[in-house]
Amino acid sequence: RERILVIEDEADILEALTYTLTREGYRVSGAKDGEEGLARARGDFPDLIPLDLMLPKIDGMEICRRVKSDPNLRTIPVIIVTAKGEVDDVVK
């Protein structure tokens, strides 16, 4: 089964994503801040990372940069999950 690491600080969103993905047959773990998320990514090597941008400790853009610059993690797909909708945010 594929492993998904959801990095999201909003408890309700984290719970909803975890529930839905688990119900669909994925093994799901969660992290509530950027520091924990990055540590779990490095330790668990998930198959996918849905990632919030606005996180405590390390923001989502920095996590994405670190994942994509790490030779061991760079092939992991990252999906940005955010409420930000400004053109500049989408371009980034």
Short mmCIF file of C-alpha atoms in Angstrom, two decimals:
data_model
loop_
_atom_site.label_atom_id
_atom_site.label_comp_id
_atom_site.label_asym_id
_atom_site.label_seq_id
_atom_site.Cartn_x
_atom_site.Cartn_y
_atom_site.Cartn_z
CA ARG A 1 0.00 0.00 0.00
CA GLU A 2 1.15 3.49 -0.79
CA ARG A 3 2.22 5.73 2.08
CA ILE A 4 1.00 9.30 2.26
CA LEU A 5 2.37 11.93 4.62
CA VAL A 6 -0.10 14.78 5.17
CA ILE A 7 1.59 17.92 6.53
CA GLU A 8 -1.21 20.18 7.78
CA ASP A 9 -1.53 22.25 10.97
CA GLU A 10 -5.34 22.57 10.96
CA ALA A 11 -6.58 19.58 12.98
CA ASP A 12 -9.95 19.34 11.16
CA ILE A 13 -8.33 19.31 7.71
CA LEU A 14 -5.65 16.84 8.79
CA GLU A 15 -8.32 14.56 10.24
CA ALA A 16 -10.53 14.78 7.13
CA LEU A 17 -7.65 14.05 4.75
CA THR A 18 -6.39 11.20 6.92
CA TYR A 19 -9.85 9.64 7.17
CA THR A 20 -10.58 9.92 3.45
CA LEU A 21 -7.21 8.63 2.29
CA THR A 22 -7.23 5.76 4.81
CA ARG A 23 -10.72 4.78 3.67
CA GLU A 24 -9.38 4.63 0.11
CA GLY A 25 -6.72 2.13 1.19
CA TYR A 26 -3.64 4.31 1.73
CA ARG A 27 -1.36 4.17 4.76
CA VAL A 28 -1.50 7.72 6.10
CA SER A 29 0.59 9.56 8.65
CA GLY A 30 0.29 13.19 9.61
CA ALA A 31 2.43 16.04 10.85
CA LYS A 32 1.13 19.28 12.39
CA ASP A 33 4.14 21.52 11.72
CA GLY A 34 6.92 21.87 9.20
CA GLU A 35 9.68 20.58 11.43
CA GLU A 36 7.83 17.36 12.24
CA GLY A 37 6.76 16.96 8.61
CA LEU A 38 10.29 17.24 7.27
CA ALA A 39 11.57 14.77 9.86
CA ARG A 40 8.84 12.27 8.97
CA ALA A 41 9.50 12.67 5.25
CA ARG A 42 13.18 11.89 5.81
CA GLY A 43 12.39 8.90 8.02
CA ASP A 44 9.37 7.38 6.28
CA PHE A 45 10.05 8.11 2.58
CA PRO A 46 6.33 8.48 1.72
CA ASP A 47 4.96 7.99 -1.80
CA LEU A 48 3.11 11.34 -1.72
CA ILE A 49 3.11 14.50 0.41
CA PRO A 50 0.01 16.73 0.49
CA LEU A 51 1.49 19.92 1.99
CA ASP A 52 -0.05 23.03 3.51
CA LEU A 53 1.86 26.26 2.85
CA MET A 54 1.09 28.09 6.09
CA LEU A 55 2.70 25.96 8.79
CA PRO A 56 4.37 26.69 12.10
CA LYS A 57 8.15 26.27 12.54
CA ILE A 58 9.02 25.72 8.85
CA ASP A 59 6.60 26.96 6.17
CA GLY A 60 5.39 24.76 3.35
CA MET A 61 7.40 26.46 0.60
CA GLU A 62 10.62 25.83 2.51
CA ILE A 63 9.64 22.20 3.14
CA CYS A 64 8.98 21.79 -0.58
CA ARG A 65 12.38 23.32 -1.41
CA ARG A 66 14.16 21.01 1.03
CA VAL A 67 12.33 17.91 -0.19
CA LYS A 68 13.06 18.71 -3.84
CA SER A 69 16.73 19.46 -3.14
CA ASP A 70 17.30 16.26 -1.14
CA PRO A 71 18.58 13.44 -3.40
CA ASN A 72 16.73 10.87 -1.28
CA LEU A 73 13.38 12.69 -1.37
CA ARG A 74 13.27 14.66 -4.64
CA THR A 75 11.19 12.07 -6.51
CA ILE A 76 8.35 12.23 -3.98
CA PRO A 77 5.39 14.11 -5.50
CA VAL A 78 4.24 17.09 -3.42
CA ILE A 79 0.70 18.45 -3.70
CA ILE A 80 0.21 21.93 -2.29
CA VAL A 81 -2.96 22.17 -0.19
CA THR A 82 -3.71 25.78 0.68
CA ALA A 83 -6.38 28.43 1.02
CA LYS A 84 -4.12 30.97 -0.65
CA GLY A 85 -5.51 32.00 -4.02
CA GLU A 86 -3.59 35.09 -5.08
CA VAL A 87 -1.87 34.93 -8.47
CA ASP A 88 1.58 35.32 -6.87
CA ASP A 89 0.90 32.38 -4.57
CA VAL A 90 -0.22 30.18 -7.45
CA VAL A 91 2.85 31.09 -9.53
CA LYS A 92 5.21 30.22 -6.64
#
